[in-house]
Short mmCIF file of C-alpha atoms in Angstrom, two decimals:
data_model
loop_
_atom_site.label_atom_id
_atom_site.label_comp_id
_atom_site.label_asym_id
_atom_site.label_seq_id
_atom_site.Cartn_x
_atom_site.Cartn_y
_atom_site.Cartn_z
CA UNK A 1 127.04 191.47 129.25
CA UNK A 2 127.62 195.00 127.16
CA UNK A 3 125.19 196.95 128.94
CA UNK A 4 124.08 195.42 131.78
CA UNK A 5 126.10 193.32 134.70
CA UNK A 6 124.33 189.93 135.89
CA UNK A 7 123.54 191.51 139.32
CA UNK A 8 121.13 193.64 137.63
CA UNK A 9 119.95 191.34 135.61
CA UNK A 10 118.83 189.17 139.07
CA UNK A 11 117.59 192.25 140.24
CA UNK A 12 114.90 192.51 137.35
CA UNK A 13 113.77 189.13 137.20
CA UNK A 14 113.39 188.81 141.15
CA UNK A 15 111.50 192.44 141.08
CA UNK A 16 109.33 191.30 138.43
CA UNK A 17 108.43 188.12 140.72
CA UNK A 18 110.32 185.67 138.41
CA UNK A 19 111.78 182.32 140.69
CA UNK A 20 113.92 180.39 138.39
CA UNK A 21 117.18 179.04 139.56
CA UNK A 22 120.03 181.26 138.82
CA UNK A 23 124.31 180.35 139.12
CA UNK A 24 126.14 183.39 138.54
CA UNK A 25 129.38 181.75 136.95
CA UNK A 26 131.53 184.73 136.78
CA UNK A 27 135.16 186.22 137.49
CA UNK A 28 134.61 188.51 140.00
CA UNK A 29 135.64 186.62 143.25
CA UNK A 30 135.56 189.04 146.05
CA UNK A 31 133.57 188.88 149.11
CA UNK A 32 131.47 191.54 148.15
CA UNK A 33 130.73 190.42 144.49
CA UNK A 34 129.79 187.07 145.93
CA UNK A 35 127.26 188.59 148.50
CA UNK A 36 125.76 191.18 146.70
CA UNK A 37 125.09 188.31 143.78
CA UNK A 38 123.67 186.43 146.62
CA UNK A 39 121.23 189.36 147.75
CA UNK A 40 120.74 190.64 144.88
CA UNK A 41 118.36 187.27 144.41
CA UNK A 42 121.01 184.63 143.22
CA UNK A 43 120.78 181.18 144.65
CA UNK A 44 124.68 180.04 144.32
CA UNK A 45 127.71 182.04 142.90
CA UNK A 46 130.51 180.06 141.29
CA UNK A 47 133.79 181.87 140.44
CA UNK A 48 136.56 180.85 138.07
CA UNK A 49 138.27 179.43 137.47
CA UNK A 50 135.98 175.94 138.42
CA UNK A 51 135.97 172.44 138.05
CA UNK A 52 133.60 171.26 135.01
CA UNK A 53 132.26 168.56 137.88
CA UNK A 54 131.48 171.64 140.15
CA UNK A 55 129.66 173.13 137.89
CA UNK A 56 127.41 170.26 136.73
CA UNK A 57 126.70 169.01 140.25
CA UNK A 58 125.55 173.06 141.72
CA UNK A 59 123.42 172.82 137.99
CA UNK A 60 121.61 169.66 139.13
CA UNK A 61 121.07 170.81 142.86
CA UNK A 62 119.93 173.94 141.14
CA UNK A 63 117.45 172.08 138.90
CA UNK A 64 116.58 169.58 141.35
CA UNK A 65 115.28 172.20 144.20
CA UNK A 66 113.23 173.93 141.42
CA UNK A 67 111.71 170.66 140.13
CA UNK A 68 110.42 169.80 143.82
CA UNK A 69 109.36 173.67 144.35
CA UNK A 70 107.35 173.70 141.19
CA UNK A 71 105.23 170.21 141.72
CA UNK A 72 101.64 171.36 141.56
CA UNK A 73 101.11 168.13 143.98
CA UNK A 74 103.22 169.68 146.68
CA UNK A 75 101.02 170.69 149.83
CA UNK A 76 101.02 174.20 151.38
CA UNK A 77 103.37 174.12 154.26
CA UNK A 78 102.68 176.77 157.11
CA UNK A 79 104.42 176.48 160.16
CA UNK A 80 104.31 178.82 163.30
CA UNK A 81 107.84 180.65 164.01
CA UNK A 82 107.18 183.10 166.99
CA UNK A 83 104.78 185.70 165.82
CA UNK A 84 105.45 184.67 162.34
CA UNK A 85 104.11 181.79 160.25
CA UNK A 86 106.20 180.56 157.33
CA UNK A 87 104.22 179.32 154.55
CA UNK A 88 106.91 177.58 152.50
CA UNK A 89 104.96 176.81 149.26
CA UNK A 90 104.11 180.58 148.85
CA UNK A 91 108.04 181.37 150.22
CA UNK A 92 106.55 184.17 152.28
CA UNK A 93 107.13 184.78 156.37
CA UNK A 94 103.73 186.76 157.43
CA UNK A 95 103.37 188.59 161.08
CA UNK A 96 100.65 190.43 162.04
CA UNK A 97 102.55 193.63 160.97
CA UNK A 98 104.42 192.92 157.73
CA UNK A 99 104.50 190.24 154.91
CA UNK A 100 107.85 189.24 153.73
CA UNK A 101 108.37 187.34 150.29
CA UNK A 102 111.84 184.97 150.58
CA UNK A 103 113.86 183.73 148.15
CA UNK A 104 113.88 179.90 147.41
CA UNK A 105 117.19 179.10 149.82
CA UNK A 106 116.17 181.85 152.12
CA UNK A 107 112.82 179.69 152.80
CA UNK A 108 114.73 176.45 152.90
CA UNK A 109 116.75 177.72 155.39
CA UNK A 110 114.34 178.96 157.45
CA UNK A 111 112.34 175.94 157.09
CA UNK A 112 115.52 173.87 157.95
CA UNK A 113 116.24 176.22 161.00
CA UNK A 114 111.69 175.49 162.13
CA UNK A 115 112.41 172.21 161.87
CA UNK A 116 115.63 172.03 164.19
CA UNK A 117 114.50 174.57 166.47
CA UNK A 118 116.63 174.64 169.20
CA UNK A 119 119.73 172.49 168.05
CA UNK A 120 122.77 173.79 166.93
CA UNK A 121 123.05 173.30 163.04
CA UNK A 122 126.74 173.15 161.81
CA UNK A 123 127.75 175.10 158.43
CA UNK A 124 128.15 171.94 156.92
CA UNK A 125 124.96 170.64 157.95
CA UNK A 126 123.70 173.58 156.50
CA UNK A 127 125.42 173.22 152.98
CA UNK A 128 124.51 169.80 152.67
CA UNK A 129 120.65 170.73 153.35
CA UNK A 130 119.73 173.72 151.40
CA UNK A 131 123.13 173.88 148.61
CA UNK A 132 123.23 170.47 148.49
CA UNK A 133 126.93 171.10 148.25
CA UNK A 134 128.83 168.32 150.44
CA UNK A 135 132.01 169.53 150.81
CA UNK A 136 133.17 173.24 152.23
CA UNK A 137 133.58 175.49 149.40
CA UNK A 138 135.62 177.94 150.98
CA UNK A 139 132.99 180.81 150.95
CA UNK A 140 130.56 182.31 153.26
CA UNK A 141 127.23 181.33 151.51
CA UNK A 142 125.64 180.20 154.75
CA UNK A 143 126.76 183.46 156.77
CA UNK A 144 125.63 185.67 153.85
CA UNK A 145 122.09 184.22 153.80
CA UNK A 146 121.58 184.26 157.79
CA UNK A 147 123.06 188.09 157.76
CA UNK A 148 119.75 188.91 154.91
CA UNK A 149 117.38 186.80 157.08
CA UNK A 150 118.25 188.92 160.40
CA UNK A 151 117.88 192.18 158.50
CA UNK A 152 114.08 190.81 157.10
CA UNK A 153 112.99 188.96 160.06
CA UNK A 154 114.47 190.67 163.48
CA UNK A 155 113.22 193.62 165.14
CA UNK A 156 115.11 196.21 166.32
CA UNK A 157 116.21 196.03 169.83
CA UNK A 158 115.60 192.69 170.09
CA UNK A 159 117.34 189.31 170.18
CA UNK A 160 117.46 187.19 166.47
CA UNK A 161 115.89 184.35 166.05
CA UNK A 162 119.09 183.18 164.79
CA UNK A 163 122.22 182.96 166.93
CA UNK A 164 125.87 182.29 166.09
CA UNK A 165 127.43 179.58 168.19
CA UNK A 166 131.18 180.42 167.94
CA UNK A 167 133.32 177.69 166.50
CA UNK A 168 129.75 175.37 166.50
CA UNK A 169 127.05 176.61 163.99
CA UNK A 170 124.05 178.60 164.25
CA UNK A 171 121.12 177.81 166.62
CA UNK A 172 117.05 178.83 166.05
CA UNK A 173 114.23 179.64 168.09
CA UNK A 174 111.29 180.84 167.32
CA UNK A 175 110.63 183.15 170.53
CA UNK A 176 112.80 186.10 171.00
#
């Protein structure tokens, strides 16, 4: 893009409350590119160069998880995490004190993590579930996302919902 990069692009379409599915397909492979595309409101990163197949199959994943957010039909979805409730048709996390808008993966996770609450969930669990990617792509998607929902969802000074289980996955629970 000539006068604009893609990250801000994200940037202006999630600030302006916009929720379609976006791939950045792009050269710039470095850790840091690849998060800050992720925070920056991007819901997979693809570097090249890539297989064609790759592509396609993140496209339909992509497609596919918007298609089931957007059915009118779908009910609303709250469920109770510790002093939060998660209200996954909205994609917010509400407390008494704040409300918290989420990105589409960012509320599947968390909705994946309600649902298993308790049990360790394996990276590739994880992938499968919310990136519908079944295969380890060699990046830290998973870690990336669970760093940005500590930062929005823990309180200072106290334990995360969310805990790394070395060598094992990442286990939830809703009290803290």
């Amino acid at each position: 893009l000539p006068d604009i990069d893609g990250f801000a692009v994200v940037e202006k379409l999630r600030g302006a409350g916009e929720s379609l599915p976006v791939l950045f397909l792009t050269a710039r492979d470095s850790v840091t590119d690849r998060v800050l595309g992720l925070k920056v409101g991007g819901d997979d990163y693809l570097t090249k160069p890539f297989a064609l197949e790759e592509m396609l199959a993140r496209l339909e994943a992509l497609y596919r998880r918007a298609s089931q957010a957007s059915a009118s039909d779908a009910p609303t979805t709250k469920k109770t995490i510790g002093e939060w409730i998660l209200d996954t048709r909205q994609r917010r996390l509400k407390s008494a004190k704040e409300v918290i808008d989420l990105q589409p993966r960012e509320c599947a996770l968390l909705d994946l993590f309600a649902d298993h609450a308790g049990r360790v969930l394996t990276k590739k669990f994880l992938l499968d579930k919310v990136w519908d990617i079944r295969f380890d792509p060699g990046t830290n998607v998973v870690d990336a996302m669970i760093c940005r929902l500590r930062r929005k969802m823990d309180a200072p000074g106290r334990t995360s919902y969310i805990q790394t289980i070395r060598g094992q996955g990442y286990v939830f629970s809703t009290t803290t």
